[in-house]
PDB file of C-alpha atoms in Angstrom:
ATOM      1  CA  MET A   1       4.295  17.272   5.830  1.00  0.00           C
ATOM      2  CA  GLU A   2       1.642  19.512   7.565  1.00  0.00           C
ATOM      3  CA  ILE A   3       2.006  17.571  10.850  1.00  0.00           C
ATOM      4  CA  ALA A   4       5.784  18.037  10.729  1.00  0.00           C
ATOM      5  CA  ALA A   5       5.486  21.602  10.038  1.00  0.00           C
ATOM      6  CA  PHE A   6       3.063  22.045  12.980  1.00  0.00           C
ATOM      7  CA  ALA A   7       5.226  20.209  15.274  1.00  0.00           C
ATOM      8  CA  PHE A   8       8.250  22.403  14.484  1.00  0.00           C
ATOM      9  CA  ILE A   9       6.207  25.501  15.036  1.00  0.00           C
ATOM     10  CA  ALA A  10       4.925  24.099  18.442  1.00  0.00           C
ATOM     11  CA  VAL A  11       8.488  23.439  19.307  1.00  0.00           C
ATOM     12  CA  ILE A  12       9.557  27.046  18.467  1.00  0.00           C
ATOM     13  CA  VAL A  13       6.661  28.389  20.392  1.00  0.00           C
ATOM     14  CA  LEU A  14       7.357  26.412  23.435  1.00  0.00           C
ATOM     15  CA  PHE A  15      11.045  27.542  23.316  1.00  0.00           C
ATOM     16  CA  ILE A  16      10.142  31.188  23.248  1.00  0.00           C
ATOM     17  CA  VAL A  17       7.645  30.833  26.066  1.00  0.00           C
ATOM     18  CA  PHE A  18      10.282  29.059  28.202  1.00  0.00           C
ATOM     19  CA  LYS A  19      13.012  31.620  27.360  1.00  0.00           C
ATOM     20  CA  ARG A  20      10.859  34.597  28.015  1.00  0.00           C
ATOM     21  CA  ILE A  21       8.151  33.622  30.473  1.00  0.00           C
ATOM     22  CA  ILE A  22       8.681  30.428  32.296  1.00  0.00           C
ATOM     23  CA  GLU A  23      12.508  30.593  33.208  1.00  0.00           C
ATOM     24  CA  PRO A  24      12.538  34.404  34.033  1.00  0.00           C
ATOM     25  CA  ALA A  25       9.521  33.700  36.358  1.00  0.00           C
ATOM     26  CA  TYR A  26      11.383  30.981  37.926  1.00  0.00           C
ATOM     27  CA  MET A  27      14.578  32.948  38.332  1.00  0.00           C
ATOM     28  CA  LEU A  28      12.491  35.776  39.833  1.00  0.00           C
ATOM     29  CA  ILE A  29      11.140  33.480  42.498  1.00  0.00           C
ATOM     30  CA  PHE A  30      14.120  31.183  43.256  1.00  0.00           C
ATOM     31  CA  ASN A  31      17.399  33.174  41.974  1.00  0.00           C
ATOM     32  CA  LYS A  32      18.488  30.192  39.933  1.00  0.00           C
ATOM     33  CA  PRO A  33      18.236  28.608  36.497  1.00  0.00           C
ATOM     34  CA  LEU A  34      15.237  26.194  35.918  1.00  0.00           C
ATOM     35  CA  TYR A  35      17.698  23.495  34.983  1.00  0.00           C
ATOM     36  CA  VAL A  36      21.408  23.229  34.352  1.00  0.00           C
ATOM     37  CA  HIS A  37      22.303  19.770  33.012  1.00  0.00           C
ATOM     38  CA  PHE A  38      20.587  18.249  30.017  1.00  0.00           C
ATOM     39  CA  TYR A  39      23.004  16.291  27.385  1.00  0.00           C
ATOM     40  CA  LEU A  40      21.427  14.401  24.640  1.00  0.00           C
ATOM     41  CA  PHE A  41      24.541  12.436  23.920  1.00  0.00           C
ATOM     42  CA  PRO A  42      26.797  12.827  27.023  1.00  0.00           C
ATOM     43  CA  LYS A  43      30.511  12.278  26.408  1.00  0.00           C
ATOM     44  CA  LYS A  44      32.635  10.249  28.951  1.00  0.00           C
ATOM     45  CA  LEU A  45      36.197  10.263  29.975  1.00  0.00           C
ATOM     46  CA  ASP A  46      38.161   6.905  29.906  1.00  0.00           C
ATOM     47  CA  GLU A  47      39.322   5.115  32.969  1.00  0.00           C
ATOM     48  CA  SER A  48      42.779   6.661  32.970  1.00  0.00           C
ATOM     49  CA  GLN A  49      41.340  10.139  32.443  1.00  0.00           C
ATOM     50  CA  LYS A  50      38.894   9.463  35.492  1.00  0.00           C
ATOM     51  CA  ALA A  51      41.779   8.362  37.572  1.00  0.00           C
ATOM     52  CA  VAL A  52      43.550  11.934  37.155  1.00  0.00           C
ATOM     53  CA  VAL A  53      40.305  13.873  37.833  1.00  0.00           C
ATOM     54  CA  ARG A  54      39.497  11.556  40.910  1.00  0.00           C
ATOM     55  CA  ARG A  55      43.000  11.914  42.232  1.00  0.00           C
ATOM     56  CA  ASP A  56      43.406  15.775  42.178  1.00  0.00           C
ATOM     57  CA  PHE A  57      39.771  16.829  42.582  1.00  0.00           C
ATOM     58  CA  LYS A  58      37.884  16.409  45.907  1.00  0.00           C
ATOM     59  CA  PHE A  59      35.042  18.395  44.043  1.00  0.00           C
ATOM     60  CA  TYR A  60      34.546  15.438  41.581  1.00  0.00           C
ATOM     61  CA  ARG A  61      34.859  12.708  44.333  1.00  0.00           C
ATOM     62  CA  ASP A  62      32.127  14.103  46.345  1.00  0.00           C
ATOM     63  CA  LEU A  63      29.872  14.347  43.260  1.00  0.00           C
ATOM     64  CA  SER A  64      26.928  11.748  43.004  1.00  0.00           C
ATOM     65  CA  PRO A  65      27.467   9.037  40.343  1.00  0.00           C
ATOM     66  CA  VAL A  66      25.021  11.081  37.807  1.00  0.00           C
ATOM     67  CA  ARG A  67      26.571  14.324  38.522  1.00  0.00           C
ATOM     68  CA  LYS A  68      30.056  12.872  37.975  1.00  0.00           C
ATOM     69  CA  GLY A  69      28.887  12.012  34.399  1.00  0.00           C
ATOM     70  CA  TYR A  70      27.779  15.708  33.935  1.00  0.00           C
ATOM     71  CA  PHE A  71      31.302  16.772  34.916  1.00  0.00           C
ATOM     72  CA  GLU A  72      33.139  14.332  32.703  1.00  0.00           C
ATOM     73  CA  HIS A  73      30.928  15.432  29.889  1.00  0.00           C
ATOM     74  CA  ARG A  74      31.685  19.142  30.395  1.00  0.00           C
ATOM     75  CA  VAL A  75      35.554  18.527  30.801  1.00  0.00           C
ATOM     76  CA  HIS A  76      35.421  16.737  27.343  1.00  0.00           C
ATOM     77  CA  TYR A  77      33.825  19.761  25.814  1.00  0.00           C
ATOM     78  CA  PHE A  78      36.180  22.192  27.515  1.00  0.00           C
ATOM     79  CA  ILE A  79      39.061  20.421  26.239  1.00  0.00           C
ATOM     80  CA  ASN A  80      37.928  20.405  22.621  1.00  0.00           C
ATOM     81  CA  ASN A  81      36.584  24.161  22.969  1.00  0.00           C
ATOM     82  CA  TYR A  82      39.850  25.836  23.736  1.00  0.00           C
ATOM     83  CA  THR A  83      43.286  25.647  22.286  1.00  0.00           C
ATOM     84  CA  PHE A  84      46.082  24.520  24.502  1.00  0.00           C
ATOM     85  CA  LEU A  85      49.590  26.051  23.721  1.00  0.00           C
ATOM     86  CA  GLY A  86      52.882  25.307  25.526  1.00  0.00           C
ATOM     87  CA  ARG A  87      55.810  27.968  25.886  1.00  0.00           C
ATOM     88  CA  GLY A  88      59.537  27.492  26.589  1.00  0.00           C
ATOM     89  CA  ASP A  89      59.612  24.034  25.328  1.00  0.00           C
ATOM     90  CA  LEU A  90      56.913  22.838  27.323  1.00  0.00           C
ATOM     91  CA  GLU A  91      54.935  19.915  25.806  1.00  0.00           C
ATOM     92  CA  VAL A  92      51.391  20.183  26.798  1.00  0.00           C
ATOM     93  CA  THR A  93      50.128  16.651  27.877  1.00  0.00           C
ATOM     94  CA  ASP A  94      46.697  15.272  28.040  1.00  0.00           C
ATOM     95  CA  GLU A  95      47.045  15.208  31.837  1.00  0.00           C
ATOM     96  CA  MET A  96      47.556  18.849  31.734  1.00  0.00           C
ATOM     97  CA  LYS A  97      44.631  19.646  29.620  1.00  0.00           C
ATOM     98  CA  LEU A  98      42.466  17.371  32.055  1.00  0.00           C
ATOM     99  CA  LYS A  99      43.631  19.297  35.249  1.00  0.00           C
ATOM    100  CA  ILE A 100      43.045  22.629  33.643  1.00  0.00           C
ATOM    101  CA  ALA A 101      39.633  21.538  32.015  1.00  0.00           C
ATOM    102  CA  ALA A 102      38.397  20.060  35.435  1.00  0.00           C
ATOM    103  CA  THR A 103      39.417  23.407  37.298  1.00  0.00           C
ATOM    104  CA  GLY A 104      37.502  25.512  34.901  1.00  0.00           C
ATOM    105  CA  VAL A 105      34.402  23.033  34.920  1.00  0.00           C
ATOM    106  CA  MET A 106      34.406  23.048  38.874  1.00  0.00           C
ATOM    107  CA  LEU A 107      34.117  26.865  38.757  1.00  0.00           C
ATOM    108  CA  THR A 108      31.029  26.872  36.341  1.00  0.00           C
ATOM    109  CA  PHE A 109      29.459  23.551  37.193  1.00  0.00           C
ATOM    110  CA  GLY A 110      26.357  25.358  38.460  1.00  0.00           C
ATOM    111  CA  MET A 111      25.866  27.281  35.076  1.00  0.00           C
ATOM    112  CA  ARG A 112      23.942  25.903  32.084  1.00  0.00           C
ATOM    113  CA  SER A 113      26.303  28.139  29.809  1.00  0.00           C
ATOM    114  CA  TYR A 114      29.439  26.988  31.205  1.00  0.00           C
ATOM    115  CA  LEU A 115      32.128  27.920  28.606  1.00  0.00           C
ATOM    116  CA  PRO A 116      33.317  31.616  28.827  1.00  0.00           C
ATOM    117  CA  ALA A 117      33.556  33.182  25.411  1.00  0.00           C
ATOM    118  CA  VAL A 118      36.183  35.716  26.322  1.00  0.00           C
ATOM    119  CA  PHE A 119      39.269  33.605  25.728  1.00  0.00           C
ATOM    120  CA  GLU A 120      39.979  31.084  23.108  1.00  0.00           C
ATOM    121  CA  GLY A 121      43.538  29.747  24.135  1.00  0.00           C
ATOM    122  CA  ILE A 122      45.187  28.690  27.289  1.00  0.00           C
ATOM    123  CA  ILE A 123      48.989  29.268  27.185  1.00  0.00           C
ATOM    124  CA  ILE A 124      51.088  27.276  29.612  1.00  0.00           C
ATOM    125  CA  TYR A 125      54.700  28.118  30.825  1.00  0.00           C
ATOM    126  CA  PRO A 126      56.993  25.969  32.817  1.00  0.00           C
ATOM    127  CA  ASP A 127      57.390  28.545  35.490  1.00  0.00           C
ATOM    128  CA  VAL A 128      56.968  32.312  35.964  1.00  0.00           C
ATOM    129  CA  PHE A 129      56.798  34.132  32.875  1.00  0.00           C
ATOM    130  CA  GLU A 130      57.243  37.653  31.620  1.00  0.00           C
ATOM    131  CA  SER A 131      54.241  39.437  30.690  1.00  0.00           C
ATOM    132  CA  ARG A 132      53.926  42.078  27.885  1.00  0.00           C
ATOM    133  CA  ASN A 133      54.404  44.923  30.378  1.00  0.00           C
ATOM    134  CA  GLY A 134      57.699  43.365  31.501  1.00  0.00           C
ATOM    135  CA  ASP A 135      56.546  42.202  34.888  1.00  0.00           C
ATOM    136  CA  MET A 136      57.057  38.514  36.081  1.00  0.00           C
ATOM    137  CA  HIS A 137      53.842  36.702  36.574  1.00  0.00           C
ATOM    138  CA  LYS A 138      52.473  33.203  37.708  1.00  0.00           C
ATOM    139  CA  GLY A 139      49.263  33.743  35.648  1.00  0.00           C
ATOM    140  CA  GLU A 140      47.143  36.142  33.930  1.00  0.00           C
ATOM    141  CA  PHE A 141      43.828  36.624  32.007  1.00  0.00           C
ATOM    142  CA  ASN A 142      44.515  38.674  28.867  1.00  0.00           C
ATOM    143  CA  PRO A 143      41.235  39.668  27.199  1.00  0.00           C
ATOM    144  CA  ALA A 144      42.896  41.594  24.401  1.00  0.00           C
ATOM    145  CA  VAL A 145      44.532  38.321  23.262  1.00  0.00           C
ATOM    146  CA  LYS A 146      41.648  36.213  24.496  1.00  0.00           C
ATOM    147  CA  ALA A 147      44.131  33.921  26.383  1.00  0.00           C
ATOM    148  CA  ILE A 148      44.516  32.771  29.829  1.00  0.00           C
ATOM    149  CA  VAL A 149      48.183  32.149  30.811  1.00  0.00           C
ATOM    150  CA  PHE A 150      49.501  29.731  33.482  1.00  0.00           C
ATOM    151  CA  SER A 151      52.843  28.908  35.055  1.00  0.00           C
ATOM    152  CA  TRP A 152      52.682  25.182  35.230  1.00  0.00           C
ATOM    153  CA  LYS A 153      54.539  24.889  38.334  1.00  0.00           C
ATOM    154  CA  ASP A 154      52.176  27.269  40.272  1.00  0.00           C
ATOM    155  CA  PHE A 155      49.087  25.883  38.804  1.00  0.00           C
ATOM    156  CA  GLN A 156      50.241  22.398  39.883  1.00  0.00           C
ATOM    157  CA  GLU A 157      50.777  23.782  43.488  1.00  0.00           C
ATOM    158  CA  GLY A 158      47.322  25.129  43.365  1.00  0.00           C
ATOM    159  CA  LEU A 159      46.038  21.583  43.062  1.00  0.00           C
ATOM    160  CA  GLU A 160      48.449  19.753  45.355  1.00  0.00           C
ATOM    161  CA  PHE A 161      47.821  22.223  48.375  1.00  0.00           C
ATOM    162  CA  ASP A 162      44.162  22.317  48.195  1.00  0.00           C
ATOM    163  CA  ASN A 163      43.299  23.948  51.664  1.00  0.00           C
ATOM    164  CA  ASP A 164      45.486  26.987  51.625  1.00  0.00           C
ATOM    165  CA  ASN A 165      43.298  29.177  49.698  1.00  0.00           C
ATOM    166  CA  ILE A 166      45.544  29.655  46.885  1.00  0.00           C
ATOM    167  CA  ASN A 167      44.672  28.089  43.528  1.00  0.00           C
ATOM    168  CA  LEU A 168      45.985  29.775  40.553  1.00  0.00           C
ATOM    169  CA  GLY A 169      43.622  28.091  38.122  1.00  0.00           C
ATOM    170  CA  LEU A 170      40.632  29.078  39.957  1.00  0.00           C
ATOM    171  CA  HIS A 171      41.947  32.686  40.364  1.00  0.00           C
ATOM    172  CA  GLU A 172      42.530  33.091  36.560  1.00  0.00           C
ATOM    173  CA  PHE A 173      39.310  31.505  35.453  1.00  0.00           C
ATOM    174  CA  SER A 174      37.294  33.543  37.910  1.00  0.00           C
ATOM    175  CA  HIS A 175      38.677  36.770  36.118  1.00  0.00           C
ATOM    176  CA  ALA A 176      37.388  35.373  32.819  1.00  0.00           C
ATOM    177  CA  LEU A 177      34.180  34.380  34.190  1.00  0.00           C
ATOM    178  CA  GLN A 178      33.653  37.790  35.686  1.00  0.00           C
ATOM    179  CA  LEU A 179      34.158  39.690  32.503  1.00  0.00           C
ATOM    180  CA  ASP A 180      32.144  37.198  30.546  1.00  0.00           C
ATOM    181  CA  SER A 181      29.251  37.557  32.911  1.00  0.00           C
ATOM    182  CA  LEU A 182      29.370  41.272  33.419  1.00  0.00           C
ATOM    183  CA  ALA A 183      29.471  41.949  29.706  1.00  0.00           C
ATOM    184  CA  LYS A 184      26.684  39.366  29.219  1.00  0.00           C
ATOM    185  CA  ARG A 185      28.742  37.369  26.703  1.00  0.00           C
ATOM    186  CA  ARG A 186      27.265  34.095  27.723  1.00  0.00           C
ATOM    187  CA  PRO A 187      23.612  33.638  26.744  1.00  0.00           C
ATOM    188  CA  GLY A 188      20.926  32.449  29.246  1.00  0.00           C
ATOM    189  CA  SER A 189      20.316  32.768  32.928  1.00  0.00           C
ATOM    190  CA  SER A 190      23.701  32.191  34.356  1.00  0.00           C
ATOM    191  CA  ALA A 191      25.291  35.520  33.420  1.00  0.00           C
ATOM    192  CA  ILE A 192      22.321  37.355  34.558  1.00  0.00           C
ATOM    193  CA  ILE A 193      22.298  35.680  38.123  1.00  0.00           C
ATOM    194  CA  TYR A 194      26.048  35.998  38.368  1.00  0.00           C
ATOM    195  CA  SER A 195      25.899  39.897  37.504  1.00  0.00           C
ATOM    196  CA  ASP A 196      23.002  40.367  39.788  1.00  0.00           C
ATOM    197  CA  MET A 197      24.808  38.617  42.777  1.00  0.00           C
ATOM    198  CA  PHE A 198      28.116  40.355  41.877  1.00  0.00           C
ATOM    199  CA  HIS A 199      26.444  43.716  42.457  1.00  0.00           C
ATOM    200  CA  GLU A 200      24.920  42.491  45.732  1.00  0.00           C
ATOM    201  CA  ILE A 201      28.435  41.537  46.865  1.00  0.00           C
ATOM    202  CA  MET A 202      29.902  44.829  46.004  1.00  0.00           C
ATOM    203  CA  ALA A 203      26.991  46.593  47.894  1.00  0.00           C
ATOM    204  CA  TYR A 204      27.560  44.281  50.831  1.00  0.00           C
ATOM    205  CA  ILE A 205      31.311  44.976  51.021  1.00  0.00           C
ATOM    206  CA  ASP A 206      30.753  48.840  50.705  1.00  0.00           C
ATOM    207  CA  LYS A 207      28.906  49.093  54.044  1.00  0.00           C
ATOM    208  CA  PRO A 208      31.318  50.154  56.644  1.00  0.00           C
ATOM    209  CA  GLU A 209      30.284  47.578  59.238  1.00  0.00           C
ATOM    210  CA  ASN A 210      30.705  44.759  56.649  1.00  0.00           C
ATOM    211  CA  ARG A 211      34.090  45.891  55.481  1.00  0.00           C
ATOM    212  CA  GLN A 212      35.088  46.220  59.145  1.00  0.00           C
ATOM    213  CA  LYS A 213      34.200  42.691  59.883  1.00  0.00           C
ATOM    214  CA  LEU A 214      36.151  41.299  56.943  1.00  0.00           C
ATOM    215  CA  MET A 215      39.312  43.096  58.142  1.00  0.00           C
ATOM    216  CA  GLU A 216      38.655  42.031  61.636  1.00  0.00           C
ATOM    217  CA  THR A 217      38.721  38.404  60.830  1.00  0.00           C
ATOM    218  CA  ASN A 218      41.902  38.649  58.617  1.00  0.00           C
ATOM    219  CA  TYR A 219      40.656  35.807  56.672  1.00  0.00           C
ATOM    220  CA  PHE A 220      40.956  36.726  53.089  1.00  0.00           C
ATOM    221  CA  ARG A 221      44.579  37.576  52.081  1.00  0.00           C
ATOM    222  CA  SER A 222      45.317  41.373  51.456  1.00  0.00           C
ATOM    223  CA  TYR A 223      45.594  40.954  47.598  1.00  0.00           C
ATOM    224  CA  ALA A 224      41.613  40.488  47.764  1.00  0.00           C
ATOM    225  CA  TYR A 225      41.249  44.298  48.400  1.00  0.00           C
ATOM    226  CA  THR A 226      42.985  45.328  45.432  1.00  0.00           C
ATOM    227  CA  ASN A 227      39.924  45.903  43.339  1.00  0.00           C
ATOM    228  CA  SER A 228      36.484  44.318  42.865  1.00  0.00           C
ATOM    229  CA  PHE A 229      37.921  41.935  40.279  1.00  0.00           C
ATOM    230  CA  GLU A 230      40.666  40.585  42.435  1.00  0.00           C
ATOM    231  CA  PHE A 231      38.203  40.433  45.391  1.00  0.00           C
ATOM    232  CA  ILE A 232      35.779  38.050  43.630  1.00  0.00           C
ATOM    233  CA  ALA A 233      38.715  35.858  42.248  1.00  0.00           C
ATOM    234  CA  VAL A 234      40.215  35.529  45.898  1.00  0.00           C
ATOM    235  CA  ILE A 235      37.153  34.690  47.550  1.00  0.00           C
ATOM    236  CA  LEU A 236      36.216  32.175  45.054  1.00  0.00           C
ATOM    237  CA  GLU A 237      39.551  30.513  45.819  1.00  0.00           C
ATOM    238  CA  TYR A 238      38.596  30.456  49.341  1.00  0.00           C
ATOM    239  CA  PHE A 239      35.102  29.226  48.626  1.00  0.00           C
ATOM    240  CA  PHE A 240      36.362  26.016  47.063  1.00  0.00           C
ATOM    241  CA  GLU A 241      39.407  25.530  49.329  1.00  0.00           C
ATOM    242  CA  THR A 242      38.119  26.224  52.873  1.00  0.00           C
ATOM    243  CA  PRO A 243      34.268  26.277  52.376  1.00  0.00           C
ATOM    244  CA  GLN A 244      33.602  25.637  56.064  1.00  0.00           C
ATOM    245  CA  GLU A 245      35.655  28.311  57.459  1.00  0.00           C
ATOM    246  CA  PHE A 246      34.395  30.682  55.043  1.00  0.00           C
ATOM    247  CA  LYS A 247      30.716  29.900  55.869  1.00  0.00           C
ATOM    248  CA  GLN A 248      31.707  29.977  59.699  1.00  0.00           C
ATOM    249  CA  LYS A 249      33.455  33.329  59.255  1.00  0.00           C
ATOM    250  CA  HIS A 250      31.261  35.113  56.742  1.00  0.00           C
ATOM    251  CA  PRO A 251      28.059  33.288  56.297  1.00  0.00           C
ATOM    252  CA  ASP A 252      26.135  36.145  54.510  1.00  0.00           C
ATOM    253  CA  LEU A 253      29.016  36.499  52.091  1.00  0.00           C
ATOM    254  CA  TYR A 254      29.355  33.017  51.705  1.00  0.00           C
ATOM    255  CA  ASP A 255      25.669  32.567  50.622  1.00  0.00           C
ATOM    256  CA  MET A 256      25.966  35.309  48.099  1.00  0.00           C
ATOM    257  CA  VAL A 257      28.902  33.568  46.398  1.00  0.00           C
ATOM    258  CA  LYS A 258      26.998  30.407  46.650  1.00  0.00           C
ATOM    259  CA  LYS A 259      24.066  32.019  44.609  1.00  0.00           C
ATOM    260  CA  MET A 260      26.322  33.753  42.215  1.00  0.00           C
ATOM    261  CA  ILE A 261      27.724  30.584  40.916  1.00  0.00           C
ATOM    262  CA  ASN A 262      24.753  28.346  41.504  1.00  0.00           C
ATOM    263  CA  PHE A 263      26.771  26.155  43.602  1.00  0.00           C
ATOM    264  CA  ARG A 264      25.203  22.953  45.141  1.00  0.00           C
ATOM    265  CA  GLU A 265      26.934  20.143  47.114  1.00  0.00           C
ATOM    266  CA  GLY A 266      27.166  16.722  45.947  1.00  0.00           C
TER     267      GLY A 266
END
């Protein structure tokens, strides 16, 4: 009994040291979490589910076998963590859930805490829908009702045309991730790193010479300049859809986005 109690206390002490000393020091030096993936009992997708993810997500296809397993585990938990609701007689299928979950997981794959707490449900309409303010929308993140809403037609198009820099799923999930991170809703290092890099990006684009370069290249669509939330959501679409062009045209901004979501290739 005494040995067990001692072991329990030792584990608690080590955990506190890790959280308060070791990882903060590591983050200060390297600006990234000490670790991202660790799963005692990893979940797997079945072969039919893997086929869907493999077909529609180049991101998944490019991962190493080990990291494919991490991705599948997270997709499984994403589907089970949120409620999926169809509207307008739309039946939500397992394939829909897989595609939505894989999109959300792709965005947060570099983060240890990867399930935003600012939404609980995902609502899917067949096509464009009327929002509460009376406007017709393709998608929206509504923090008041803790929901993300998609037009399935437009969500699908975002996956089918994966190099046009328009991805509705990434866009709306980016809004949720931003609010979740800036409000420090998620525990751990991910929200801190995201928040720090967000402020660095805002400082970067506030400089007249950097803003002028952004305008001159005419790379990002004009909607990006609506406000800071739309800017981040839009550039994350570009980051995943045309990364090489992004890196070539705006290397400094690309590196900041990469650090913000702790992205690594392969």
